[in-house]
Coordinates of C-alpha atoms and ligand atoms in Angstrom, one line a residue:
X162 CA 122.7 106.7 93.7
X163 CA 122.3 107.6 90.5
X164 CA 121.1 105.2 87.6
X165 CA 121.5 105.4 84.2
X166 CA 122.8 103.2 81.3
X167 CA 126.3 102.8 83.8
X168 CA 125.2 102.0 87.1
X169 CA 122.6 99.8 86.0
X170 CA 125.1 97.5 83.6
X171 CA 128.1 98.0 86.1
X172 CA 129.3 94.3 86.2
X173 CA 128.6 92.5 89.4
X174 CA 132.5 92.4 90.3
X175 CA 133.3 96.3 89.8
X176 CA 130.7 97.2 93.2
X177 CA 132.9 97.6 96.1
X178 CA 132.3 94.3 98.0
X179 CA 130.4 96.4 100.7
X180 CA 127.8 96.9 98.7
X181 CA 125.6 94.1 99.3
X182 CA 126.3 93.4 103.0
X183 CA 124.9 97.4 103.4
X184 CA 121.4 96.7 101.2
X185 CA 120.6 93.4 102.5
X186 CA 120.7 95.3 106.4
X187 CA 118.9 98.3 105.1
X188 CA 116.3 96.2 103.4
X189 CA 116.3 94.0 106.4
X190 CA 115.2 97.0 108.9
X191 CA 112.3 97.6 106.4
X192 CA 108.8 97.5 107.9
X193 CA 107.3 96.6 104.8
X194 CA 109.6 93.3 104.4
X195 CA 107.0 90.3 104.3
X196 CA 106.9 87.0 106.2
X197 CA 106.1 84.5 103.8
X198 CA 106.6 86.0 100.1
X199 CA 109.7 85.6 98.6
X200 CA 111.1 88.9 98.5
X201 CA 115.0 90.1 97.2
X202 CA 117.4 90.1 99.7
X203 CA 118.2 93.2 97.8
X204 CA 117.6 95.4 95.6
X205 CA 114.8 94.3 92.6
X206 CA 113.0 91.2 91.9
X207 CA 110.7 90.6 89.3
X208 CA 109.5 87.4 86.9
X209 CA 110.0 84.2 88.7
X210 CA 111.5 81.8 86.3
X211 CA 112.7 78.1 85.9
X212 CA 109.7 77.2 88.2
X213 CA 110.2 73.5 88.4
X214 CA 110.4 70.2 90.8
X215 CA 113.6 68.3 90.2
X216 CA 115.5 65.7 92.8
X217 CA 112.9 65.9 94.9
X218 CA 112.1 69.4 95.8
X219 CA 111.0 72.3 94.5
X220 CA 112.7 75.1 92.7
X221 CA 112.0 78.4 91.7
X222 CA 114.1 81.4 90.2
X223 CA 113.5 85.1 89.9
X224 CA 114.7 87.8 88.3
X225 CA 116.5 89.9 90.4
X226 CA 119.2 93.1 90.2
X227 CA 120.6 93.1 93.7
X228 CA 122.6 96.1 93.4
X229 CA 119.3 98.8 93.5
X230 CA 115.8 99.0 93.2
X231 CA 115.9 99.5 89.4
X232 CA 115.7 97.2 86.0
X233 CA 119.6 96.8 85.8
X234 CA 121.9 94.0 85.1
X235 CA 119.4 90.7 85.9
X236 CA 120.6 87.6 87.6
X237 CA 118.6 84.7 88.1
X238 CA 117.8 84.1 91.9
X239 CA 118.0 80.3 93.0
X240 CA 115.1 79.6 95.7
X241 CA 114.4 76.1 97.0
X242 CA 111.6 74.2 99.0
X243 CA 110.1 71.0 99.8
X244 CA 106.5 72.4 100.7
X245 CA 106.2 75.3 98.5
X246 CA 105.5 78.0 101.5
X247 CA 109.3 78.0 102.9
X248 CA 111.8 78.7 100.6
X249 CA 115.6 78.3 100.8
X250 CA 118.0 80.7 99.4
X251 CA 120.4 79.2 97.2
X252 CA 121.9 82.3 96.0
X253 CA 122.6 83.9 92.1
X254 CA 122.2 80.9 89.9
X255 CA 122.8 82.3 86.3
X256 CA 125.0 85.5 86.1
X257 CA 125.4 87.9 82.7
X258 CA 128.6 86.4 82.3
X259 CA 129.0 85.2 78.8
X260 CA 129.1 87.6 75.6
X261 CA 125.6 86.4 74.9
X262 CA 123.8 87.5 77.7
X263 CA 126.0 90.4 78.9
X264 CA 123.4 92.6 79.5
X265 CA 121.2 90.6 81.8
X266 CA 120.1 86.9 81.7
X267 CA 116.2 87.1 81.2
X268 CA 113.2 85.3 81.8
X269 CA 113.0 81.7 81.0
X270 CA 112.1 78.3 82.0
X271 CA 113.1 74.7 83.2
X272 CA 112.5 71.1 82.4
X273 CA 113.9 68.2 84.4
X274 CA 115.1 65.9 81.6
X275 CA 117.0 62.6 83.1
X276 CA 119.0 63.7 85.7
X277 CA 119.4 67.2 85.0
X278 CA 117.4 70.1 84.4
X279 CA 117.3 72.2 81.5
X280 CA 116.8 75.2 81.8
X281 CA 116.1 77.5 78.6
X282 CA 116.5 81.5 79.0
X283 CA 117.1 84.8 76.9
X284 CA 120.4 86.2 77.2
X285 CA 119.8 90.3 76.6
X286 CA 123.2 92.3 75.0
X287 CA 123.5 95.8 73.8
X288 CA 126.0 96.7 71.6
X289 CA 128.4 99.3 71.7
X290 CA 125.5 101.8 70.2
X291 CA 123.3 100.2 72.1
X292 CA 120.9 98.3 70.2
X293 CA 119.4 95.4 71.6
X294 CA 120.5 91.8 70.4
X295 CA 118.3 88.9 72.2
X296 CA 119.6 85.2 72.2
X297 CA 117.6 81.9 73.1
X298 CA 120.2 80.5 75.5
X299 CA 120.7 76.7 77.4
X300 CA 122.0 75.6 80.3
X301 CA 122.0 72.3 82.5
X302 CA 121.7 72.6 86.6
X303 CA 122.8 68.8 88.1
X304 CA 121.6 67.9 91.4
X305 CA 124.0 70.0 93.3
X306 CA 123.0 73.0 91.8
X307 CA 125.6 73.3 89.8
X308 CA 124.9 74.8 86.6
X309 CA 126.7 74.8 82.8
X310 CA 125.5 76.8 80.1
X311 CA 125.8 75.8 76.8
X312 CA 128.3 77.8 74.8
X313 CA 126.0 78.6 71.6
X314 CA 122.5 80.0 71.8
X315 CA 120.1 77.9 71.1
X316 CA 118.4 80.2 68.9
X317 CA 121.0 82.9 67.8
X318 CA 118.2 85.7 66.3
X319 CA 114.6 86.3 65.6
X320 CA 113.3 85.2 62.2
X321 CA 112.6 87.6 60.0
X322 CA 110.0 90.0 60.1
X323 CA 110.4 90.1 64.0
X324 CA 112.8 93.0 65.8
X325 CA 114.9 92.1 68.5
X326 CA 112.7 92.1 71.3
X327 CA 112.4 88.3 71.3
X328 CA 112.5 86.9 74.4
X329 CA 111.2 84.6 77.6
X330 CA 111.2 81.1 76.1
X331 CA 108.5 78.8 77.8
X332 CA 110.0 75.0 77.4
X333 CA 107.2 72.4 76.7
X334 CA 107.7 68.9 76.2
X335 CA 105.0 66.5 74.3
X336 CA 105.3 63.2 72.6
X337 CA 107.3 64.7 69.4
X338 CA 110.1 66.7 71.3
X339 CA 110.3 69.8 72.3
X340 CA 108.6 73.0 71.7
X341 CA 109.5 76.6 72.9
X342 CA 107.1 79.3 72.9
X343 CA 108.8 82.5 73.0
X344 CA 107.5 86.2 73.1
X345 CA 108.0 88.5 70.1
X346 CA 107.0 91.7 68.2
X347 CA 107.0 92.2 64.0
X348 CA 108.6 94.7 62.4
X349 CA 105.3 96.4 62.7
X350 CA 105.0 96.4 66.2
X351 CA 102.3 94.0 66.6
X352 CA 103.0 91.6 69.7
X353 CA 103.5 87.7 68.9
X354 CA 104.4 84.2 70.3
X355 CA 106.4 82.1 67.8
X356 CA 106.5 78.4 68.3
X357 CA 110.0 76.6 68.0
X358 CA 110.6 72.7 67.8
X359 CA 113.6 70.6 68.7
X360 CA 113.8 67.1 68.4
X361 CA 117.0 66.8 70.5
X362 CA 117.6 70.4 72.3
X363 CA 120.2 71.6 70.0
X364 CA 118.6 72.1 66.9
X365 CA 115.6 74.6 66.4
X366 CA 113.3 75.5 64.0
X367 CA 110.6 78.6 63.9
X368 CA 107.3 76.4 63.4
X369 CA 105.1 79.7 63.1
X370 CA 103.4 82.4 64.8
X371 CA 100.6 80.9 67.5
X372 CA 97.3 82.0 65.9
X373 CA 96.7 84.6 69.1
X374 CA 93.2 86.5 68.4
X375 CA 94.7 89.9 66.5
X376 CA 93.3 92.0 69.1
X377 CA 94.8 90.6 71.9
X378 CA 98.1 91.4 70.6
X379 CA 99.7 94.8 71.8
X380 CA 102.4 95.6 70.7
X381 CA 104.9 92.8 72.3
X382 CA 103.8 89.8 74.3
X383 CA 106.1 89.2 77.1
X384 CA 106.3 85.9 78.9
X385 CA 103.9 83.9 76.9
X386 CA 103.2 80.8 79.1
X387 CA 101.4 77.6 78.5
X388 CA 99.6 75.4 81.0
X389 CA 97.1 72.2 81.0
X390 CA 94.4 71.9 83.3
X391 CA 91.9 68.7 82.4
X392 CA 93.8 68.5 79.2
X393 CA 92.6 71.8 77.6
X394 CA 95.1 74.4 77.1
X395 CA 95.9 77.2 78.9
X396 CA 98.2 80.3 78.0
X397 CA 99.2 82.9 79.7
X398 CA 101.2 85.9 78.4
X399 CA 101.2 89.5 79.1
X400 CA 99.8 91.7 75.9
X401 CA 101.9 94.6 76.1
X402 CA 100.0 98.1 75.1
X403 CA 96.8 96.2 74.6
X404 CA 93.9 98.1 73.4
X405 CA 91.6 99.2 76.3
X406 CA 88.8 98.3 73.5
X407 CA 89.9 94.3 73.8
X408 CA 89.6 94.6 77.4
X409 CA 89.5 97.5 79.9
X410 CA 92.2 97.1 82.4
X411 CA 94.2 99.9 84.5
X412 CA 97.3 98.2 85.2
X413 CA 100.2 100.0 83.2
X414 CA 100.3 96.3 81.1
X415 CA 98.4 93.8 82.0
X416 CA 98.3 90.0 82.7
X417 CA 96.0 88.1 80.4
X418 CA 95.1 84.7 79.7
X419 CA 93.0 82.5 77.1
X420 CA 91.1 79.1 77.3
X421 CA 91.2 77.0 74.3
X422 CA 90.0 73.8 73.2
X423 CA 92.8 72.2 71.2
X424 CA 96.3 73.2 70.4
X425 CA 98.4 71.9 67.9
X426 CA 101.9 73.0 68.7
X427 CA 103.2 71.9 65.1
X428 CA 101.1 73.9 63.5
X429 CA 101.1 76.7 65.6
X430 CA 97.0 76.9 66.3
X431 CA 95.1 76.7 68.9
X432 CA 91.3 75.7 68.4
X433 CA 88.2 77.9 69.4
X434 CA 90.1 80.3 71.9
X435 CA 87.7 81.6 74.6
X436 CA 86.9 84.7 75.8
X437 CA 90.7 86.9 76.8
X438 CA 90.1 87.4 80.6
X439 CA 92.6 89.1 83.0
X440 CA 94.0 87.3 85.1
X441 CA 93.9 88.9 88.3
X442 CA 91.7 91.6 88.7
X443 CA 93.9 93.8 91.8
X444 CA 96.4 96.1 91.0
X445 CA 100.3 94.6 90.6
X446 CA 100.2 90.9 89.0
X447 CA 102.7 90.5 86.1
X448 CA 104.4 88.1 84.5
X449 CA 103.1 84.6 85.9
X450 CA 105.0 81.5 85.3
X451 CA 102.7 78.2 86.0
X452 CA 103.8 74.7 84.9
X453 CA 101.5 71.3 85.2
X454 CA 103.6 69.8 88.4
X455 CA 104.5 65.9 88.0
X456 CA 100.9 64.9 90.1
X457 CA 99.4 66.9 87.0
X458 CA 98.4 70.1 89.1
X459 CA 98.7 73.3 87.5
X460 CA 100.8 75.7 90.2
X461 CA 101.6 79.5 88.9
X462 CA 103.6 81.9 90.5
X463 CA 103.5 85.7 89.8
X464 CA 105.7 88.7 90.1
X465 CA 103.8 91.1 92.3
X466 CA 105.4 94.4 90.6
X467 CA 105.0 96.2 87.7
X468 CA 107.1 97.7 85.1
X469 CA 107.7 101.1 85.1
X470 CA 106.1 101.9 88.3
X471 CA 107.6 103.6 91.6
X472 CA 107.3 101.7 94.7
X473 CA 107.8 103.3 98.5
X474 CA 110.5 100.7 99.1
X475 CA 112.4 102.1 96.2
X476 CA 113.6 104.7 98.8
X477 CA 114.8 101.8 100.9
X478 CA 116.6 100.2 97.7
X479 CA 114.3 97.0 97.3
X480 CA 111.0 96.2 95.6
X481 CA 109.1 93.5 95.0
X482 CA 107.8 90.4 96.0
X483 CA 106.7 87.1 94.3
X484 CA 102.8 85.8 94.5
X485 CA 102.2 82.9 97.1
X486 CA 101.9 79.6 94.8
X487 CA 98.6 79.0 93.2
X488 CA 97.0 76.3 92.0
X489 CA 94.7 76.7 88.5
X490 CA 91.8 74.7 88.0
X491 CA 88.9 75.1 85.5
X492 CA 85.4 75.0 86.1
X493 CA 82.7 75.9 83.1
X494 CA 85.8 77.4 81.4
X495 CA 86.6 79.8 83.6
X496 CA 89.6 79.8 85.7
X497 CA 90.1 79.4 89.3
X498 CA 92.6 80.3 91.4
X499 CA 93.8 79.3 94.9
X500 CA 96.5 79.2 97.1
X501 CA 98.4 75.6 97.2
X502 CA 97.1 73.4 99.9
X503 CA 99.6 74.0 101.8
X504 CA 99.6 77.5 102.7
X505 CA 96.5 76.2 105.2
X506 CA 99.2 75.0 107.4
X507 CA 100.4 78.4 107.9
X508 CA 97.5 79.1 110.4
X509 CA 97.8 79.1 114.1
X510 CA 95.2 80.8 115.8
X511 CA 91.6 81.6 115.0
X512 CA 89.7 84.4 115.7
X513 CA 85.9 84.2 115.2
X514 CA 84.0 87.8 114.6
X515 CA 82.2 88.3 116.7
X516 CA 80.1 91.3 115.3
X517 CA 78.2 94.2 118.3
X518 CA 76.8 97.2 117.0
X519 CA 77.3 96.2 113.7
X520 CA 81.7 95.8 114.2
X521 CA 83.9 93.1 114.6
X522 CA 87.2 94.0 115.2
X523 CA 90.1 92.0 115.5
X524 CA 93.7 93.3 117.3
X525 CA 97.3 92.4 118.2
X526 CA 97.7 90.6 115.1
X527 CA 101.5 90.5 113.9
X528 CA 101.8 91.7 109.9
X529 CA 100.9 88.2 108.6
X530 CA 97.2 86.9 108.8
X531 CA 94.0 85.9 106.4
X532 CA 90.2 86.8 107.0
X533 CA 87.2 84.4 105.6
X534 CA 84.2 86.0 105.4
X535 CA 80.9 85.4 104.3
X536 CA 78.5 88.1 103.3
X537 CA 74.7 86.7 102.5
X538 CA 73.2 88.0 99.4
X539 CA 72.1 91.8 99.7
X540 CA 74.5 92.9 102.5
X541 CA 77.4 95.0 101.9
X542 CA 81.0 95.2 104.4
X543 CA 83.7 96.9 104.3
X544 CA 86.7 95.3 106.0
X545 CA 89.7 98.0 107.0
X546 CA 92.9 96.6 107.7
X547 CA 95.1 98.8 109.6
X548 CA 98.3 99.4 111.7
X549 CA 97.8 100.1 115.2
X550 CA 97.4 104.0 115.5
X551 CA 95.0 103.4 112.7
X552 CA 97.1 106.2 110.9
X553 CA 96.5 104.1 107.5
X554 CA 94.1 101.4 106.3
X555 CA 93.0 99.1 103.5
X556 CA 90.0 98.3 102.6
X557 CA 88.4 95.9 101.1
X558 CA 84.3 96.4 100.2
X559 CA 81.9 93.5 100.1
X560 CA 79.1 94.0 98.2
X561 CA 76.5 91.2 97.6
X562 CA 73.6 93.2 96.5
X563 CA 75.0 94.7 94.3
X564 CA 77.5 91.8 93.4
X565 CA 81.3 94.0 93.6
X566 CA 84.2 93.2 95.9
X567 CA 86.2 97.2 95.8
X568 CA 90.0 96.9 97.1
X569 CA 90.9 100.6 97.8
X570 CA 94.0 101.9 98.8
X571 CA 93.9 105.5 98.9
X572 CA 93.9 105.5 103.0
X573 CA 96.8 103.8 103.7
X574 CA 99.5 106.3 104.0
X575 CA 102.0 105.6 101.3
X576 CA 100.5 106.2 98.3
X577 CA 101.8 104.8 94.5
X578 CA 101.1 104.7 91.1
X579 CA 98.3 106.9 91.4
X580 CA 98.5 107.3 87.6
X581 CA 96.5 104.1 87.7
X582 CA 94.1 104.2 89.4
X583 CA 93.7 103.7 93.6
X584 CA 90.6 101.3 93.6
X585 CA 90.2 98.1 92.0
X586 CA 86.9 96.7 91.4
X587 CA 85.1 92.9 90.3
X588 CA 81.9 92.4 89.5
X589 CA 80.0 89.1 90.1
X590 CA 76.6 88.3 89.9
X591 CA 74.3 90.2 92.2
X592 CA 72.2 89.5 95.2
X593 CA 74.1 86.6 95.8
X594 CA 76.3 85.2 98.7
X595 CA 80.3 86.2 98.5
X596 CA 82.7 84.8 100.2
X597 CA 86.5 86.0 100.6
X598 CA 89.6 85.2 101.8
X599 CA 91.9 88.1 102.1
X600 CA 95.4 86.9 103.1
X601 CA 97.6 89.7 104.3
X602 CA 101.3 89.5 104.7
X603 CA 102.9 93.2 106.2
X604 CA 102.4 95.0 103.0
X605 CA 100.9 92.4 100.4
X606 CA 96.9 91.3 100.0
X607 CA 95.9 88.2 98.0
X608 CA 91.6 88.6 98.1
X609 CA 90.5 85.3 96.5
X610 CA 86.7 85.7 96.0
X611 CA 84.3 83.0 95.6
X612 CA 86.6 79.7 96.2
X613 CA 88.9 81.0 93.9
X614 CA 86.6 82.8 91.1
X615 CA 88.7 85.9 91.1
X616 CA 91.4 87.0 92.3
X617 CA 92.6 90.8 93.2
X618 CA 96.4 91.0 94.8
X619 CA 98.4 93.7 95.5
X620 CA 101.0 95.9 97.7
X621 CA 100.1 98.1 99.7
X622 CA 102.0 100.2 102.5
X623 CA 101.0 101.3 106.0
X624 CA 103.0 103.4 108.7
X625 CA 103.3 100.2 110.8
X626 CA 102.4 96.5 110.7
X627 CA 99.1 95.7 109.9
X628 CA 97.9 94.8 113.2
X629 CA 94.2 95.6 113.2
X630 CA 91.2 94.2 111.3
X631 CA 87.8 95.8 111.3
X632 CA 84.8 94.6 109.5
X633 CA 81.5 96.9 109.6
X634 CA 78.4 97.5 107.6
X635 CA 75.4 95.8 107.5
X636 CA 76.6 92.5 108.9
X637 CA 73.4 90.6 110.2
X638 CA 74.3 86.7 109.5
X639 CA 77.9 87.6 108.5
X640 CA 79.8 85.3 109.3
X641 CA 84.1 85.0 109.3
X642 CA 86.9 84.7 110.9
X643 CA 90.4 85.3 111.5
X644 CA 93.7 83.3 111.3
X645 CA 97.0 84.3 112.5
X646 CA 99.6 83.2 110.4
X647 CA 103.2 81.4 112.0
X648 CA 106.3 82.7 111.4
X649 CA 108.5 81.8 108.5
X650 CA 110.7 79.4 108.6
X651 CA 112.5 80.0 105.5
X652 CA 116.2 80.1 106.6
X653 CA 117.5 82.1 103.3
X654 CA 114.7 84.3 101.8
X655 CA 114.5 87.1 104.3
X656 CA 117.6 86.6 106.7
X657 CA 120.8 85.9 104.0
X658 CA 123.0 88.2 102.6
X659 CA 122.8 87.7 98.4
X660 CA 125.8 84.9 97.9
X661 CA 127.7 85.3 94.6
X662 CA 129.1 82.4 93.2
Ligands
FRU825 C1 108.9 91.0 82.0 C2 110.3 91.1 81.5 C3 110.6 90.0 80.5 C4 112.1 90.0 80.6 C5 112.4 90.3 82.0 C6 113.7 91.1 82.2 O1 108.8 91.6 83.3 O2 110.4 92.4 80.8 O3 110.1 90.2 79.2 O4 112.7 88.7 80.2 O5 111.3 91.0 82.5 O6 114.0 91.2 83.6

């Protein structure tokens, strides 16, 4: 296949009606297709959107293009669940379909608002020389699914000063109305998140620029994203081209977020921002969504992709996968993350290490699995995870003397985005205890270090199922051990052919 401006913007109806049927089986033969990450049934996924819980369950979008493993024509994906670790398919929700977002219907987000929930999204267009026109679009999705879009944009054009790349509204509601914060650049290309107000959902007006730090800026800020956590705000955007002075980060963009004290939405400010901190510290998080769920939780989601970047399944015509859900939580101002609760009831059987000679080695494990381990302060590990000729492995260095967990994935077979960089490295405070808990899933890590302190995720891609884990070093008092994961029981994710509508 060969993609360019045609084959990516082909409309949905002009593939032969093959087409799908044929991915969805070659994807589905894939070695590197996960267990419990929401994955495309086809072709590319990438920002989950419209994360929400409406009529009782759980719903989450994504971005997907099912037709290739390229940034085409976007759809978003409809998944559904009651637990938040198995997810029903409920096939293409929004379709390019309208002359407002003909060209892909992007990111965006959801609010359940009586008996409905709105859902608020950018509808990308080119015209016929191919200059980009971006519209703030609406639509309502009643409880069976069913979903109208409004027939004017919301927001027809950026104001001026701003170009055209204006996009991925995040939807807030507070005691005034409503309030959209949606992800811009000036004229100048400086990156920016302008603040919007509606009173009623139909009328909105640009209340300013939010006062984000100037060098933390790049030049565009995609999916800007706010969140609450013990009533301090939280946002979450990705700085596109950020200087590596700000903050030095190898990603090709990065994922950054910033604590403040106060916000005042009207106004557009937010009070004494902290510190900008990455948010995940492996190699592939972009674009995380996270909303304050109706117990008050703050749950995130993130595309585990990145722009730009070639990925071994691309030969297989899919890519990407979505981050397991995560709750937020803030301690001394600095964010922790953590899977939800739930994902603990994944977990069949244990494993303890038991270490001789200085190895513990753990085998005939099935592709999904998660290792806790403790190193004491001054010893260092190194975990390998590998298939089971060992012709590939990951590893994942535990360093508590010198304080450093090192994820590298040079050894393990299929090699990508080497461009960037093969390790990935954080540094914590030395001679002190660390603890990890490295959740694997075929060809995905999730290493959340220290209860949540940091967190490094990424993909990575072995010859076979990880099926083997070592760990070996100096491990006198180590302690850890192993869970096997159960199956999936998600009906839709992995197992249906992409349904159009
Ligand atoms: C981020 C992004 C968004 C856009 C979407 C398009 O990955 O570029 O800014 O809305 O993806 O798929």
């Amino acid at each position: 296949m060969i993609w360019n401006r045609k084959t990516r913007y082909t409309p949905y109806e002009q593939w032969p009606a093959t087409k799908l049927p044929q991915l969805a089986a070659q994807a589905r033969q894939s070695k590197w297709r996960m267990q419990h990450h929401i994955q495309p049934t086809s072709g590319l996924l990438n920002d989950p959107n419209g994360f929400s819980y409406f009529d009782g369950q759980w719903h989450l979008f994504y971005q997907v293009f099912p037709f290739g493993p390229v940034h085409g024509l976007k759809s978003w994906q409809h998944v559904t669940s009651k637990n938040l670790v198995d997810w029903h398919d409920e096939g293409l929700a929004i379709r390019p379909d309208t002359p407002y977002d003909s060209h892909g219907a992007y990111t965006g987000t959801a609010l359940p608002i009586d008996d409905q929930l709105f859902i608020m999204y950018t509808g990308n267009v080119r015209t016929a020389d191919w200059q980009r026109e971006s519209y703030q679009l609406g639509a309502w999705m009643d409880t069976d699914n069913h979903i109208k879009k409004l027939s004017r944009p919301l927001i027809a054009h950026a104001p001026a000063g701003y170009t055209s790349s204006f996009r991925d509204p995040d939807l807030i509601r507070n005691d005034h109305g409503y309030y959209a914060l949606i992800g811009a650049q000036t004229t100048t290309e400086i990156g920016a998140i302008l603040v919007y107000f509606s009173k009623d959902l139909t009328t909105w007006t640009c209340q300013g620029e939010l006062n984000v730090p100037a060098n933390a800026r790049g030049y565009m800020i995609e999916c800007p994203n706010l969140v609450w956590i013990d009533q301090q705000p939280v946002l979450l955007f990705c700085p596109q081209g950020l200087s590596q002075a700000t903050i030095p980060y190898q990603n090709i963009y990065p994922n950054m977020y910033l604590v403040a004290d106060q916000l005042n939405l009207a106004q557009a400010q937010f009070t004494e921002p902290h510190a900008l901190t990455q948010l995940d510290d492996g190699f592939d998080v972009y674009a995380t969504q996270a909303i304050n769920a109706p117990d008050g939780r703050a749950l995130a989601v993130s595309w585990i992709g990145l722009p730009e970047i070639s990925y071994p399944t691309d030969r297989e015509n899919w890519a990407h996968c979505l981050s397991l859900v995560k709750e937020l939580t803030l301690k001394d101002g600095h964010l922790y993350q953590n899977p939800v609760a739930a994902v603990d009831d994944l977990r069949t059987t244990a494993h303890d290490l038991v270490f001789e000679q200085q190895r513990a080695t753990v085998a005939a494990l099935n592709g999904s699995f998660e290792l806790l381990l403790t190193v004491p302060a001054d010893k260092t590990v190194t975990v390998n995870i590998a298939d089971q000729q060992e012709s590939g492995q990951l590893q994942v260095t535990v360093d508590a003397n010198h304080g450093q967990v090192m994820i590298d994935r040079r050894h393990t077979g299929n090699s990508f985005a080497e461009d960037y960089g093969q390790t990935r490295q954080v540094e914590l405070t030395a001679h002190k205890t660390i603890k990890i808990r490295l959740i694997i899933d075929v060809s995905v890590f999730e290493c959340y270090i220290d209860n949540g302190y940091s967190v490094m995720t990424g993909r990575f891609f072995l010859n076979a199922t990880p099926s083997r884990l070592n760990v070996q070093g100096d491990t006198t008092a180590v302690t850890g051990k192993v869970w096997e994961w159960r199956q999936s029981e998600h009906t839709g994710v992995d197992n249906n052919e992409t349904k159009i509508k």
